[in-house]
Coordinates of C-alpha atoms in Angstrom, one line a residue:
M1 CA 72.3 75.2 101.3
R2 CA 70.9 73.1 99.3
K3 CA 67.3 71.3 100.1
M4 CA 67.3 67.4 100.1
T5 CA 63.8 65.8 99.3
K6 CA 64.9 62.1 100.3
T7 CA 67.8 60.7 102.1
V8 CA 70.7 59.0 100.1
N9 CA 72.0 56.0 101.9
L10 CA 76.0 56.6 102.1
T11 CA 76.5 53.8 104.4
G12 CA 79.6 52.1 103.4
K13 CA 80.8 54.7 101.3
R14 CA 84.3 56.1 100.8
F15 CA 84.9 59.7 100.4
G16 CA 88.7 60.4 100.3
R17 CA 89.6 58.8 103.7
L18 CA 86.6 59.0 105.1
T19 CA 83.9 56.0 104.9
A20 CA 80.3 57.0 105.7
V21 CA 79.4 54.2 109.1
R22 CA 76.1 55.5 109.9
R23 CA 73.4 58.4 109.9
D24 CA 73.8 60.9 112.8
T25 CA 70.4 61.8 114.0
S26 CA 71.3 64.9 116.3
S27 CA 70.0 67.7 114.1
N28 CA 66.3 67.1 112.2
K29 CA 67.5 70.2 109.4
T30 CA 70.7 68.6 108.0
F31 CA 71.8 65.2 106.9
L32 CA 74.7 64.0 109.0
W33 CA 76.9 61.4 108.7
V34 CA 79.3 59.4 111.3
C35 CA 82.5 58.8 109.6
Q36 CA 85.7 56.7 110.2
C37 CA 88.7 58.6 109.0
D38 CA 91.6 56.1 108.0
C39 CA 93.5 57.6 110.3
G40 CA 90.9 56.1 113.2
K41 CA 89.3 59.1 113.8
E42 CA 85.6 59.6 113.7
K43 CA 84.1 63.2 112.5
I44 CA 80.4 63.9 111.6
V45 CA 80.2 65.4 108.0
R46 CA 77.2 66.9 106.1
S47 CA 76.0 64.6 103.4
Y48 CA 76.4 67.0 100.5
D49 CA 80.4 68.2 102.2
L50 CA 81.0 64.6 101.6
R51 CA 79.1 64.1 97.6
D52 CA 80.7 67.2 96.7
E53 CA 84.1 66.3 98.2
K54 CA 84.6 69.1 100.5
V55 CA 85.6 67.0 103.2
K56 CA 87.9 64.4 102.6
S57 CA 89.7 63.5 105.8
C58 CA 89.3 64.1 109.4
G59 CA 91.5 67.1 109.1
C60 CA 94.8 65.1 109.2
L61 CA 95.2 65.6 105.5
H62 CA 95.5 69.0 105.7
A63 CA 97.8 68.7 108.6
E64 CA 100.0 66.4 106.5
K65 CA 100.5 68.7 103.8
V66 CA 101.4 71.4 106.0
K67 CA 103.8 69.5 107.7
T68 CA 105.0 68.8 104.0
N69 CA 105.3 72.4 103.2
T70 CA 107.1 73.5 106.0
R71 CA 109.6 70.9 106.4
T72 CA 113.3 71.5 107.6
H73 CA 115.0 71.7 104.2
G74 CA 118.4 71.3 106.0
K75 CA 119.5 75.4 104.5
S76 CA 118.5 77.4 107.2
N77 CA 122.0 78.4 107.6
T78 CA 122.8 79.2 104.1
L79 CA 123.4 82.5 102.4
I80 CA 120.6 82.1 100.4
Y81 CA 118.1 81.3 103.0
K82 CA 118.9 84.3 104.7
I83 CA 118.2 86.6 101.3
W84 CA 114.5 84.5 101.3
C85 CA 113.8 85.7 104.9
S86 CA 115.2 89.1 104.1
M87 CA 113.1 89.7 101.1
K88 CA 109.8 88.6 103.0
A89 CA 110.6 90.6 106.1
R90 CA 110.8 93.8 103.9
C91 CA 107.4 92.9 102.6
Y92 CA 105.3 92.2 105.4
R93 CA 107.1 92.7 108.9
K94 CA 106.3 96.1 110.0
T95 CA 108.9 96.1 112.4
C96 CA 111.4 95.5 109.4
K97 CA 113.2 99.3 109.1
D98 CA 112.8 98.8 105.1
F99 CA 108.9 97.8 105.4
H100 CA 107.4 101.5 104.0
D101 CA 110.2 101.3 101.7
Y102 CA 108.5 98.2 100.2
S103 CA 105.3 97.1 101.0
G104 CA 104.5 100.8 101.7
R105 CA 105.0 100.7 97.9
G106 CA 103.0 97.7 97.1
I107 CA 105.9 95.6 96.4
I108 CA 105.6 92.1 97.9
M109 CA 106.0 88.6 96.9
C110 CA 104.4 86.2 94.6
D111 CA 102.6 83.5 96.8
Y112 CA 104.8 80.7 94.7
W113 CA 107.9 82.3 96.7
R114 CA 106.6 83.4 99.9
N115 CA 104.8 79.9 100.8
N116 CA 107.9 77.8 99.8
F117 CA 111.3 78.5 100.2
M118 CA 112.4 75.9 98.1
S119 CA 110.4 76.9 95.0
F120 CA 112.6 80.2 95.2
Y121 CA 115.7 78.3 95.8
E122 CA 115.1 76.3 92.8
W123 CA 114.3 79.2 90.9
S124 CA 117.7 80.7 91.7
M125 CA 119.9 77.4 91.4
T126 CA 118.7 77.8 87.7
N127 CA 118.5 81.2 86.9
G128 CA 122.8 81.9 87.9
Y129 CA 122.8 82.2 92.0
E130 CA 126.1 82.7 93.4
E131 CA 127.3 83.9 96.6
G132 CA 128.2 87.6 96.3
L133 CA 125.2 88.0 94.1
S134 CA 122.0 89.8 95.1
I135 CA 118.4 89.4 94.1
D136 CA 117.4 92.0 92.0
R137 CA 113.8 93.4 90.5
I138 CA 114.0 94.3 87.0
N139 CA 110.9 96.6 87.5
N140 CA 111.8 98.4 90.5
D141 CA 108.4 98.9 90.9
G142 CA 107.3 95.2 90.5
I143 CA 107.0 92.6 92.9
Y144 CA 109.2 89.8 93.8
E145 CA 108.5 86.6 91.0
P146 CA 110.3 84.8 88.8
L147 CA 110.0 86.7 85.7
N148 CA 111.1 90.1 87.8
C149 CA 113.8 89.0 89.1
R150 CA 117.6 88.5 88.8
W151 CA 121.0 87.9 90.4
V152 CA 123.2 90.5 89.8
T153 CA 126.3 92.0 91.5
Q154 CA 125.4 94.7 94.3
A155 CA 127.1 97.6 91.8
K156 CA 124.3 96.8 88.9
Q157 CA 121.6 96.4 91.7
A158 CA 122.5 99.9 93.1
R159 CA 121.8 101.4 89.6
N160 CA 118.6 100.1 89.4
K161 CA 117.2 101.8 92.9
S162 CA 114.6 104.2 93.2
N163 CA 117.4 107.5 93.9
N164 CA 119.2 106.1 90.6
R165 CA 116.3 106.9 88.2
F166 CA 117.7 108.2 84.4
I167 CA 117.8 112.1 83.9
T168 CA 118.7 113.5 80.5
V169 CA 120.3 117.0 80.1
D170 CA 121.3 118.3 76.9
G171 CA 121.3 115.5 75.6
I172 CA 123.3 113.5 77.4
T173 CA 121.4 110.6 79.9
K174 CA 122.8 109.9 83.1
T175 CA 121.3 108.7 86.5
L176 CA 120.0 110.9 88.8
A177 CA 122.7 109.8 91.4
D178 CA 125.3 110.8 89.0
W179 CA 124.3 114.0 87.9
C180 CA 124.0 114.8 91.6
K181 CA 127.3 114.3 92.2
F182 CA 128.2 116.1 88.9
Y183 CA 126.2 119.7 89.9
K184 CA 127.3 118.7 94.0
V185 CA 123.3 118.6 94.6
H186 CA 122.3 116.4 97.3
I187 CA 120.0 113.9 96.3
S188 CA 117.5 114.5 98.7
T189 CA 117.2 118.1 97.1
A190 CA 116.9 116.5 93.8
H191 CA 114.0 114.0 94.6
S192 CA 112.4 117.7 96.4
R193 CA 112.5 119.1 93.4
L194 CA 111.3 116.3 91.2
K195 CA 108.2 115.5 93.3
K196 CA 107.7 119.3 92.3
G197 CA 107.4 119.0 89.1
K198 CA 110.6 120.7 88.3
T199 CA 112.3 119.8 84.7
S200 CA 115.7 118.1 84.6
K201 CA 117.3 121.8 84.2
E202 CA 115.7 123.1 87.0
I203 CA 116.5 120.2 89.2
F204 CA 120.4 121.7 89.2
I205 CA 119.7 125.2 88.5
K206 CA 121.0 126.3 91.4
N207 CA 124.2 124.8 90.7
T208 CA 124.6 125.9 86.6
C209 CA 127.5 128.0 87.4
K210 CA 129.5 125.2 88.7
K211 CA 128.3 123.1 84.8
R212 CA 131.0 121.3 83.1
R213 CA 130.9 119.3 80.3
M214 CA 130.4 115.3 81.3
K215 CA 132.8 112.9 79.2

């Protein structure tokens, strides 16, 4: 707390929506001022909070900003709004079945999108959104943000999921899912072998007798 050796008369001075009316003498240690807000309410504020512009209203200014940010946008029944809600649920709602696959991996939404649907909507409208497309993270381990997202078909999005990482066997590169289908190895078995540090060939070693050239 800063020290003041002299009382500065703020009577009649404006600070945002507040006008200092008179000094409040209820405290001997802190210089307080009774202020009249433009909305008609009174608020007692410390003098240095007024002069440092830390307080600019009785609280009505913040309330108006919140109301503006949460104002109904008329798109609550649209598909893109439901997509936005689903994104938030995956990242922040613990009861969501996909929560641990997203939040558990550190995948969240940038504040720009999380706090304002219209920011997400406007970005989508200028970046290829059409009904039938899905929001896709370019870096599958990255967060939901403008630089890491795109609108793609569901088929293309599926190939960007964790279980479709690329594996090279004998100079041929395919997704893990494709190799599992080729070697008839269950995807969970392949993931287990990957976690144990197995090489690309060792992942499918028990099924090499069934190997054939992929064309």
